[in-house]
């Protein structure tokens, strides 16, 4: 799945920047192995924090492993997946890539499996839903580098003024939205089904309605009765009563919805941890709860991960494994997650973060992660399906739209993409 920064808008892409860490290893005439690592830039301010992170990790690793050097290239999220694809096509694959997608490379036999690289304790330490999402045909190739989950955010000030409580069910959500509208709130519930991240918003609602993109045997189930019912409910109870604001869901992108929430114009929306910081900076008082379902809490939160992987081409399996074992040490995992308000991908680091009082705001996200469900990123057909969802799903809840017909259209694309593999 070609994503940017856990589905976050990568503002740094505007800089088009590439960073190369010089002094973090180089070719040696003494028989040392030099690993090539390509990584994504998470510093949306355009600063050098990602470069500094990798410099420190590599420096500490090389001191413990004098026979292994590591050269790091950092690209913006706007280009990093394409850069790695170019390297692979040119026969110059990096040894390690930390990017947004792994399944194409795994399916074409270009990656080491995780059990070929990591020590048993490191491999066993990944949170189960994240590890499972790294599988292609039941073999794990993608290692979750960092993660995130989604919760329902609500504007506490607007709720207090309206004398309402955060919803536990769909019916309560619709009722709260009606009260907020009556109080003059511009967008009672923001429903971003625009092209930026509609596939994520769609999955959140599918899960809340006891559905999802896939079934229990990992086949696509996009036009299931549960999913149709979910989008029928959205259309009838939120969109048609004009509770989703002045911008039609099909035209509303997630970052625009986040920006409006940070201005105090939105009563409720689904969001990830970075929205906390954006809202805090604007002085918005907010709360967070699990996304409601028809009769209570949704069956699962949506999880998201970015991936790191080891390429076979250079033949440096043992050295890649050593470096990745080191990278997934708690101190490194926690430092990166803390730096960018993200969630650790390992059990031990997640437990440590949950026990640290300074991360109390992240606890609801941490609590949701172990039982979260991720998009089917292990399917090489997923990029095609995801793009189709982005283009079509907004029309399902629009004027004259038919949720059943649109979901059936998307399901056909998914089936065709699966059969083409």
GROMACS .gro file of C-alpha atoms in nm:
model
  421
    1UNK     CA    1   0.000   0.000   0.000
    2UNK     CA    2   0.156   0.327  -0.108
    3UNK     CA    3   0.104   0.536   0.203
    4UNK     CA    4   0.273   0.834   0.358
    5UNK     CA    5   0.374   0.833   0.721
    6UNK     CA    6   0.105   0.605   0.862
    7UNK     CA    7  -0.152   0.774   0.645
    8UNK     CA    8  -0.048   1.116   0.773
    9UNK     CA    9  -0.011   1.404   0.531
   10UNK     CA   10   0.363   1.439   0.473
   11UNK     CA   11   0.417   1.812   0.460
   12UNK     CA   12   0.788   1.753   0.424
   13UNK     CA   13   0.718   1.627   0.073
   14UNK     CA   14   0.697   1.988  -0.033
   15UNK     CA   15   1.067   2.020   0.037
   16UNK     CA   16   1.146   1.722  -0.187
   17UNK     CA   17   1.444   1.668   0.038
   18UNK     CA   18   1.695   1.384   0.043
   19UNK     CA   19   1.939   1.337   0.326
   20UNK     CA   20   2.248   1.119   0.318
   21UNK     CA   21   2.418   1.035   0.645
   22UNK     CA   22   2.784   1.069   0.578
   23UNK     CA   23   3.020   0.942   0.843
   24UNK     CA   24   2.782   0.659   0.933
   25UNK     CA   25   2.983   0.392   0.763
   26UNK     CA   26   3.146   0.360   0.427
   27UNK     CA   27   3.326   0.121   0.199
   28UNK     CA   28   3.628  -0.035   0.360
   29UNK     CA   29   3.924  -0.217   0.220
   30UNK     CA   30   3.948  -0.437   0.529
   31UNK     CA   31   3.669  -0.674   0.427
   32UNK     CA   32   3.401  -0.498   0.631
   33UNK     CA   33   3.043  -0.526   0.511
   34UNK     CA   34   2.862  -0.202   0.433
   35UNK     CA   35   2.483  -0.214   0.451
   36UNK     CA   36   2.275   0.030   0.249
   37UNK     CA   37   1.967   0.155   0.434
   38UNK     CA   38   1.695   0.371   0.277
   39UNK     CA   39   1.457   0.533   0.524
   40UNK     CA   40   1.160   0.770   0.518
   41UNK     CA   41   1.169   1.119   0.667
   42UNK     CA   42   0.916   1.163   0.947
   43UNK     CA   43   1.008   1.522   1.027
   44UNK     CA   44   0.715   1.711   0.873
   45UNK     CA   45   0.871   2.043   0.979
   46UNK     CA   46   1.155   1.991   0.733
   47UNK     CA   47   1.411   1.958   1.011
   48UNK     CA   48   1.676   1.695   1.061
   49UNK     CA   49   1.531   1.488   1.345
   50UNK     CA   50   1.498   1.166   1.142
   51UNK     CA   51   1.853   1.202   1.019
   52UNK     CA   52   1.971   1.251   1.377
   53UNK     CA   53   1.778   0.945   1.494
   54UNK     CA   54   1.936   0.714   1.238
   55UNK     CA   55   2.280   0.868   1.292
   56UNK     CA   56   2.262   0.783   1.662
   57UNK     CA   57   2.132   0.429   1.601
   58UNK     CA   58   2.398   0.356   1.341
   59UNK     CA   59   2.677   0.507   1.550
   60UNK     CA   60   2.585   0.293   1.852
   61UNK     CA   61   2.545  -0.018   1.635
   62UNK     CA   62   2.881   0.023   1.462
   63UNK     CA   63   3.059   0.060   1.796
   64UNK     CA   64   2.919  -0.279   1.901
   65UNK     CA   65   2.970  -0.438   1.558
   66UNK     CA   66   3.299  -0.306   1.416
   67UNK     CA   67   3.284  -0.535   1.113
   68UNK     CA   68   2.956  -0.387   0.986
   69UNK     CA   69   2.911  -0.037   0.849
   70UNK     CA   70   2.577   0.123   0.762
   71UNK     CA   71   2.518   0.396   0.504
   72UNK     CA   72   2.179   0.567   0.533
   73UNK     CA   73   1.984   0.763   0.276
   74UNK     CA   74   1.673   0.949   0.386
   75UNK     CA   75   1.403   1.056   0.141
   76UNK     CA   76   1.077   1.242   0.194
   77UNK     CA   77   0.762   1.032   0.210
   78UNK     CA   78   0.663   1.185  -0.122
   79UNK     CA   79   0.935   0.994  -0.306
   80UNK     CA   80   1.082   0.723  -0.084
   81UNK     CA   81   0.871   0.433  -0.217
   82UNK     CA   82   0.945   0.538  -0.575
   83UNK     CA   83   1.318   0.573  -0.501
   84UNK     CA   84   1.338   0.221  -0.363
   85UNK     CA   85   1.141   0.089  -0.661
   86UNK     CA   86   1.390   0.258  -0.896
   87UNK     CA   87   1.684   0.105  -0.709
   88UNK     CA   88   1.530  -0.242  -0.723
   89UNK     CA   89   1.449  -0.210  -1.093
   90UNK     CA   90   1.805  -0.099  -1.165
   91UNK     CA   91   1.946  -0.404  -0.985
   92UNK     CA   92   2.078  -0.194  -0.700
   93UNK     CA   93   1.838  -0.275  -0.418
   94UNK     CA   94   1.922  -0.145  -0.072
   95UNK     CA   95   1.994  -0.401   0.197
   96UNK     CA   96   1.726  -0.249   0.419
   97UNK     CA   97   1.431  -0.026   0.333
   98UNK     CA   98   1.201   0.151   0.577
   99UNK     CA   99   0.906   0.253   0.361
  100UNK     CA  100   0.531   0.222   0.324
  101UNK     CA  101   0.486  -0.109   0.141
  102UNK     CA  102   0.650  -0.448   0.122
  103UNK     CA  103   0.410  -0.693  -0.044
  104UNK     CA  104   0.517  -0.647  -0.406
  105UNK     CA  105   0.880  -0.717  -0.317
  106UNK     CA  106   0.787  -1.017  -0.103
  107UNK     CA  107   0.564  -1.167  -0.371
  108UNK     CA  108   0.843  -1.139  -0.629
  109UNK     CA  109   1.094  -1.316  -0.402
  110UNK     CA  110   1.316  -1.016  -0.334
  111UNK     CA  111   1.292  -1.010   0.047
  112UNK     CA  112   1.424  -1.224   0.327
  113UNK     CA  113   1.151  -1.361   0.549
  114UNK     CA  114   1.151  -1.228   0.903
  115UNK     CA  115   1.256  -1.562   1.051
  116UNK     CA  116   1.564  -1.555   0.829
  117UNK     CA  117   1.671  -1.222   0.978
  118UNK     CA  118   1.568  -1.171   1.338
  119UNK     CA  119   1.652  -1.350   1.659
  120UNK     CA  120   1.361  -1.543   1.810
  121UNK     CA  121   1.307  -1.292   2.096
  122UNK     CA  122   1.291  -0.998   1.854
  123UNK     CA  123   1.058  -1.175   1.612
  124UNK     CA  124   0.826  -1.283   1.895
  125UNK     CA  125   0.811  -0.931   2.039
  126UNK     CA  126   0.601  -0.775   1.763
  127UNK     CA  127   0.238  -0.704   1.852
  128UNK     CA  128   0.030  -0.980   1.697
  129UNK     CA  129  -0.195  -0.780   1.462
  130UNK     CA  130   0.106  -0.592   1.327
  131UNK     CA  131   0.308  -0.907   1.273
  132UNK     CA  132   0.011  -1.072   1.099
  133UNK     CA  133  -0.024  -0.773   0.868
  134UNK     CA  134   0.336  -0.828   0.759
  135UNK     CA  135   0.251  -1.168   0.611
  136UNK     CA  136   0.230  -1.271   0.249
  137UNK     CA  137   0.078  -1.617   0.211
  138UNK     CA  138   0.127  -1.679   0.583
  139UNK     CA  139   0.500  -1.595   0.582
  140UNK     CA  140   0.611  -1.269   0.744
  141UNK     CA  141   0.830  -1.041   0.532
  142UNK     CA  142   0.729  -0.696   0.653
  143UNK     CA  143   0.845  -0.586   0.997
  144UNK     CA  144   0.624  -0.317   1.153
  145UNK     CA  145   0.853  -0.022   1.220
  146UNK     CA  146   0.604   0.205   1.394
  147UNK     CA  147   0.228   0.200   1.435
  148UNK     CA  148  -0.089   0.398   1.500
  149UNK     CA  149  -0.456   0.339   1.576
  150UNK     CA  150  -0.771   0.545   1.537
  151UNK     CA  151  -1.021   0.678   1.791
  152UNK     CA  152  -1.326   0.905   1.784
  153UNK     CA  153  -1.226   1.260   1.881
  154UNK     CA  154  -1.484   1.505   2.013
  155UNK     CA  155  -1.466   1.874   2.099
  156UNK     CA  156  -1.517   1.882   2.475
  157UNK     CA  157  -1.609   2.250   2.481
  158UNK     CA  158  -1.883   2.207   2.220
  159UNK     CA  159  -2.012   1.897   2.400
  160UNK     CA  160  -2.024   2.080   2.732
  161UNK     CA  161  -2.209   2.372   2.577
  162UNK     CA  162  -2.460   2.132   2.423
  163UNK     CA  163  -2.492   1.929   2.746
  164UNK     CA  164  -2.418   1.601   2.569
  165UNK     CA  165  -2.186   1.308   2.634
  166UNK     CA  166  -1.958   1.122   2.392
  167UNK     CA  167  -2.148   0.849   2.206
  168UNK     CA  168  -2.132   0.476   2.273
  169UNK     CA  169  -2.357   0.370   1.983
  170UNK     CA  170  -2.440   0.485   1.632
  171UNK     CA  171  -2.778   0.611   1.751
  172UNK     CA  172  -2.614   0.823   2.020
  173UNK     CA  173  -2.362   0.956   1.767
  174UNK     CA  174  -2.644   1.068   1.535
  175UNK     CA  175  -2.832   1.225   1.825
  176UNK     CA  176  -2.522   1.413   1.941
  177UNK     CA  177  -2.465   1.537   1.587
  178UNK     CA  178  -2.824   1.667   1.565
  179UNK     CA  179  -2.785   1.854   1.894
  180UNK     CA  180  -2.455   2.006   1.780
  181UNK     CA  181  -2.614   2.119   1.456
  182UNK     CA  182  -2.900   2.282   1.648
  183UNK     CA  183  -2.638   2.467   1.854
  184UNK     CA  184  -2.485   2.609   1.535
  185UNK     CA  185  -2.180   2.385   1.505
  186UNK     CA  186  -2.051   2.412   1.148
  187UNK     CA  187  -1.963   2.044   1.109
  188UNK     CA  188  -2.125   1.818   1.369
  189UNK     CA  189  -1.946   1.511   1.232
  190UNK     CA  190  -1.662   1.531   0.980
  191UNK     CA  191  -1.670   1.238   0.735
  192UNK     CA  192  -1.360   1.263   0.511
  193UNK     CA  193  -1.423   1.030   0.218
  194UNK     CA  194  -1.217   1.239  -0.022
  195UNK     CA  195  -0.921   1.109  -0.219
  196UNK     CA  196  -0.656   1.166   0.047
  197UNK     CA  197  -0.738   0.883   0.290
  198UNK     CA  198  -1.088   0.755   0.211
  199UNK     CA  199  -0.969   0.396   0.231
  200UNK     CA  200  -0.882   0.445   0.599
  201UNK     CA  201  -1.207   0.621   0.694
  202UNK     CA  202  -1.394   0.348   0.508
  203UNK     CA  203  -1.223   0.071   0.702
  204UNK     CA  204  -1.293   0.241   1.036
  205UNK     CA  205  -1.663   0.246   0.959
  206UNK     CA  206  -1.662  -0.109   0.822
  207UNK     CA  207  -1.507  -0.232   1.147
  208UNK     CA  208  -1.756  -0.036   1.354
  209UNK     CA  209  -2.037  -0.215   1.170
  210UNK     CA  210  -1.885  -0.559   1.231
  211UNK     CA  211  -1.755  -0.584   0.876
  212UNK     CA  212  -1.423  -0.512   0.709
  213UNK     CA  213  -1.236  -0.537   0.380
  214UNK     CA  214  -1.171  -0.910   0.421
  215UNK     CA  215  -1.337  -1.215   0.574
  216UNK     CA  216  -1.202  -1.468   0.821
  217UNK     CA  217  -1.014  -1.657   0.550
  218UNK     CA  218  -0.852  -1.336   0.421
  219UNK     CA  219  -1.058  -1.309   0.103
  220UNK     CA  220  -1.211  -0.974   0.010
  221UNK     CA  221  -1.562  -0.922   0.147
  222UNK     CA  222  -1.619  -0.560   0.051
  223UNK     CA  223  -1.987  -0.587  -0.043
  224UNK     CA  224  -2.085  -0.789   0.263
  225UNK     CA  225  -2.428  -0.725   0.417
  226UNK     CA  226  -2.256  -0.566   0.717
  227UNK     CA  227  -2.064  -0.317   0.503
  228UNK     CA  228  -2.370  -0.228   0.298
  229UNK     CA  229  -2.569  -0.172   0.615
  230UNK     CA  230  -2.294   0.053   0.753
  231UNK     CA  231  -2.290   0.284   0.453
  232UNK     CA  232  -2.667   0.285   0.429
  233UNK     CA  233  -2.669   0.406   0.790
  234UNK     CA  234  -2.411   0.678   0.721
  235UNK     CA  235  -2.604   0.803   0.421
  236UNK     CA  236  -2.944   0.800   0.594
  237UNK     CA  237  -2.847   0.917   0.941
  238UNK     CA  238  -2.552   1.153   0.895
  239UNK     CA  239  -2.516   1.272   0.535
  240UNK     CA  240  -2.878   1.323   0.426
  241UNK     CA  241  -2.973   1.511   0.748
  242UNK     CA  242  -2.682   1.748   0.669
  243UNK     CA  243  -2.483   1.658   0.979
  244UNK     CA  244  -2.150   1.621   0.798
  245UNK     CA  245  -2.087   1.988   0.731
  246UNK     CA  246  -2.066   2.218   0.431
  247UNK     CA  247  -1.816   2.004   0.235
  248UNK     CA  248  -1.956   1.684   0.085
  249UNK     CA  249  -1.785   1.372   0.223
  250UNK     CA  250  -1.663   1.281  -0.127
  251UNK     CA  251  -1.481   1.616  -0.143
  252UNK     CA  252  -1.355   1.631   0.216
  253UNK     CA  253  -0.993   1.525   0.273
  254UNK     CA  254  -0.870   1.414   0.610
  255UNK     CA  255  -0.618   1.692   0.669
  256UNK     CA  256  -0.884   1.952   0.593
  257UNK     CA  257  -1.109   1.782   0.849
  258UNK     CA  258  -0.825   1.783   1.104
  259UNK     CA  259  -0.757   2.152   1.037
  260UNK     CA  260  -1.126   2.234   1.089
  261UNK     CA  261  -1.128   2.038   1.417
  262UNK     CA  262  -0.826   2.238   1.534
  263UNK     CA  263  -1.019   2.557   1.458
  264UNK     CA  264  -1.310   2.445   1.676
  265UNK     CA  265  -1.547   2.399   1.382
  266UNK     CA  266  -1.598   2.021   1.412
  267UNK     CA  267  -1.787   1.837   1.684
  268UNK     CA  268  -1.664   1.483   1.615
  269UNK     CA  269  -1.434   1.295   1.376
  270UNK     CA  270  -1.209   0.991   1.363
  271UNK     CA  271  -0.844   1.066   1.421
  272UNK     CA  272  -0.496   0.938   1.503
  273UNK     CA  273  -0.242   1.054   1.767
  274UNK     CA  274  -0.101   1.345   1.567
  275UNK     CA  275  -0.441   1.516   1.585
  276UNK     CA  276  -0.388   1.548   1.961
  277UNK     CA  277  -0.086   1.769   1.912
  278UNK     CA  278  -0.250   1.974   1.638
  279UNK     CA  279  -0.555   2.037   1.857
  280UNK     CA  280  -0.347   2.117   2.167
  281UNK     CA  281  -0.144   2.375   1.978
  282UNK     CA  282  -0.468   2.552   1.885
  283UNK     CA  283  -0.605   2.538   2.240
  284UNK     CA  284  -0.885   2.294   2.161
  285UNK     CA  285  -1.015   2.096   2.458
  286UNK     CA  286  -1.100   1.747   2.335
  287UNK     CA  287  -1.173   1.392   2.440
  288UNK     CA  288  -1.130   1.053   2.275
  289UNK     CA  289  -1.337   0.734   2.283
  290UNK     CA  290  -1.349   0.414   2.076
  291UNK     CA  291  -1.556   0.446   1.760
  292UNK     CA  292  -1.914   0.340   1.842
  293UNK     CA  293  -2.090   0.052   1.673
  294UNK     CA  294  -2.460  -0.023   1.618
  295UNK     CA  295  -2.507  -0.137   1.977
  296UNK     CA  296  -2.184  -0.046   2.153
  297UNK     CA  297  -1.809  -0.019   2.106
  298UNK     CA  298  -1.679  -0.120   1.761
  299UNK     CA  299  -1.538  -0.472   1.736
  300UNK     CA  300  -1.189  -0.334   1.668
  301UNK     CA  301  -0.998  -0.017   1.601
  302UNK     CA  302  -0.819   0.028   1.272
  303UNK     CA  303  -0.445  -0.009   1.303
  304UNK     CA  304  -0.180   0.119   1.065
  305UNK     CA  305   0.190   0.045   1.035
  306UNK     CA  306   0.492   0.155   0.836
  307UNK     CA  307   0.732  -0.119   0.735
  308UNK     CA  308   1.098  -0.213   0.733
  309UNK     CA  309   1.233  -0.503   0.526
  310UNK     CA  310   1.553  -0.677   0.423
  311UNK     CA  311   1.641  -0.732   0.056
  312UNK     CA  312   1.819  -1.047  -0.061
  313UNK     CA  313   2.019  -0.896  -0.347
  314UNK     CA  314   2.331  -0.801  -0.153
  315UNK     CA  315   2.347  -1.135   0.025
  316UNK     CA  316   2.399  -0.973   0.367
  317UNK     CA  317   2.141  -1.173   0.558
  318UNK     CA  318   2.336  -1.212   0.884
  319UNK     CA  319   2.445  -0.848   0.895
  320UNK     CA  320   2.094  -0.719   0.816
  321UNK     CA  321   1.958  -0.936   1.093
  322UNK     CA  322   2.207  -0.802   1.346
  323UNK     CA  323   2.124  -0.444   1.258
  324UNK     CA  324   1.748  -0.501   1.275
  325UNK     CA  325   1.775  -0.681   1.609
  326UNK     CA  326   1.959  -0.374   1.736
  327UNK     CA  327   1.709  -0.133   1.580
  328UNK     CA  328   1.417  -0.304   1.755
  329UNK     CA  329   1.571  -0.272   2.101
  330UNK     CA  330   1.327  -0.095   2.333
  331UNK     CA  331   1.535   0.219   2.370
  332UNK     CA  332   1.541   0.275   1.993
  333UNK     CA  333   1.175   0.187   1.937
  334UNK     CA  334   1.061   0.414   2.221
  335UNK     CA  335   1.278   0.704   2.116
  336UNK     CA  336   1.137   0.706   1.764
  337UNK     CA  337   0.776   0.660   1.869
  338UNK     CA  338   0.805   0.930   2.135
  339UNK     CA  339   0.966   1.172   1.894
  340UNK     CA  340   0.675   1.158   1.649
  341UNK     CA  341   0.377   1.082   1.878
  342UNK     CA  342   0.341   0.736   1.729
  343UNK     CA  343   0.302   0.391   1.884
  344UNK     CA  344   0.570   0.124   1.929
  345UNK     CA  345   0.533  -0.192   1.726
  346UNK     CA  346   0.664  -0.425   1.997
  347UNK     CA  347   0.505  -0.569   2.310
  348UNK     CA  348   0.783  -0.464   2.548
  349UNK     CA  349   0.810  -0.108   2.420
  350UNK     CA  350   0.431  -0.067   2.423
  351UNK     CA  351   0.421  -0.183   2.785
  352UNK     CA  352   0.698   0.059   2.877
  353UNK     CA  353   0.520   0.349   2.709
  354UNK     CA  354   0.189   0.265   2.876
  355UNK     CA  355   0.360   0.265   3.216
  356UNK     CA  356   0.521   0.607   3.159
  357UNK     CA  357   0.305   0.891   3.294
  358UNK     CA  358   0.431   1.134   3.032
  359UNK     CA  359   0.252   0.926   2.767
  360UNK     CA  360  -0.087   0.916   2.940
  361UNK     CA  361  -0.254   1.088   2.643
  362UNK     CA  362  -0.147   0.800   2.420
  363UNK     CA  363  -0.285   0.531   2.649
  364UNK     CA  364  -0.624   0.499   2.470
  365UNK     CA  365  -0.438   0.441   2.143
  366UNK     CA  366  -0.201   0.192   2.307
  367UNK     CA  367  -0.497   0.008   2.458
  368UNK     CA  368  -0.660  -0.021   2.116
  369UNK     CA  369  -0.351  -0.143   1.930
  370UNK     CA  370  -0.326  -0.508   2.047
  371UNK     CA  371  -0.676  -0.587   1.917
  372UNK     CA  372  -0.666  -0.359   1.614
  373UNK     CA  373  -0.715  -0.474   1.255
  374UNK     CA  374  -0.498  -0.347   0.972
  375UNK     CA  375  -0.578  -0.304   0.604
  376UNK     CA  376  -0.486  -0.608   0.391
  377UNK     CA  377  -0.143  -0.469   0.303
  378UNK     CA  378  -0.005  -0.819   0.252
  379UNK     CA  379  -0.211  -0.851  -0.066
  380UNK     CA  380  -0.037  -0.727  -0.380
  381UNK     CA  381  -0.386  -0.639  -0.506
  382UNK     CA  382  -0.442  -0.395  -0.219
  383UNK     CA  383  -0.295  -0.082  -0.385
  384UNK     CA  384  -0.543  -0.118  -0.673
  385UNK     CA  385  -0.833  -0.178  -0.435
  386UNK     CA  386  -0.730   0.111  -0.212
  387UNK     CA  387  -0.715   0.354  -0.503
  388UNK     CA  388  -1.059   0.238  -0.620
  389UNK     CA  389  -1.204   0.297  -0.274
  390UNK     CA  390  -1.057   0.649  -0.273
  391UNK     CA  391  -1.220   0.728  -0.606
  392UNK     CA  392  -1.563   0.575  -0.548
  393UNK     CA  393  -1.666   0.540  -0.186
  394UNK     CA  394  -1.762   0.904  -0.135
  395UNK     CA  395  -2.029   0.875  -0.403
  396UNK     CA  396  -2.196   0.592  -0.208
  397UNK     CA  397  -2.327   0.838   0.050
  398UNK     CA  398  -2.380   1.130  -0.189
  399UNK     CA  399  -2.698   1.245  -0.363
  400UNK     CA  400  -2.843   0.958  -0.564
  401UNK     CA  401  -2.569   0.727  -0.447
  402UNK     CA  402  -2.628   0.360  -0.375
  403UNK     CA  403  -2.400   0.208  -0.108
  404UNK     CA  404  -2.480  -0.142  -0.232
  405UNK     CA  405  -2.401  -0.063  -0.595
  406UNK     CA  406  -2.077   0.121  -0.514
  407UNK     CA  407  -1.953  -0.150  -0.278
  408UNK     CA  408  -2.035  -0.413  -0.541
  409UNK     CA  409  -1.834  -0.214  -0.799
  410UNK     CA  410  -1.536  -0.198  -0.565
  411UNK     CA  411  -1.574  -0.568  -0.482
  412UNK     CA  412  -1.553  -0.654  -0.853
  413UNK     CA  413  -1.232  -0.455  -0.889
  414UNK     CA  414  -1.092  -0.642  -0.588
  415UNK     CA  415  -1.187  -0.979  -0.732
  416UNK     CA  416  -1.035  -0.896  -1.068
  417UNK     CA  417  -0.716  -0.771  -0.903
  418UNK     CA  418  -0.691  -1.089  -0.695
  419UNK     CA  419  -0.742  -1.310  -1.000
  420UNK     CA  420  -0.476  -1.119  -1.191
  421UNK     CA  421  -0.207  -1.206  -0.936
   0.00000   0.00000   0.00000
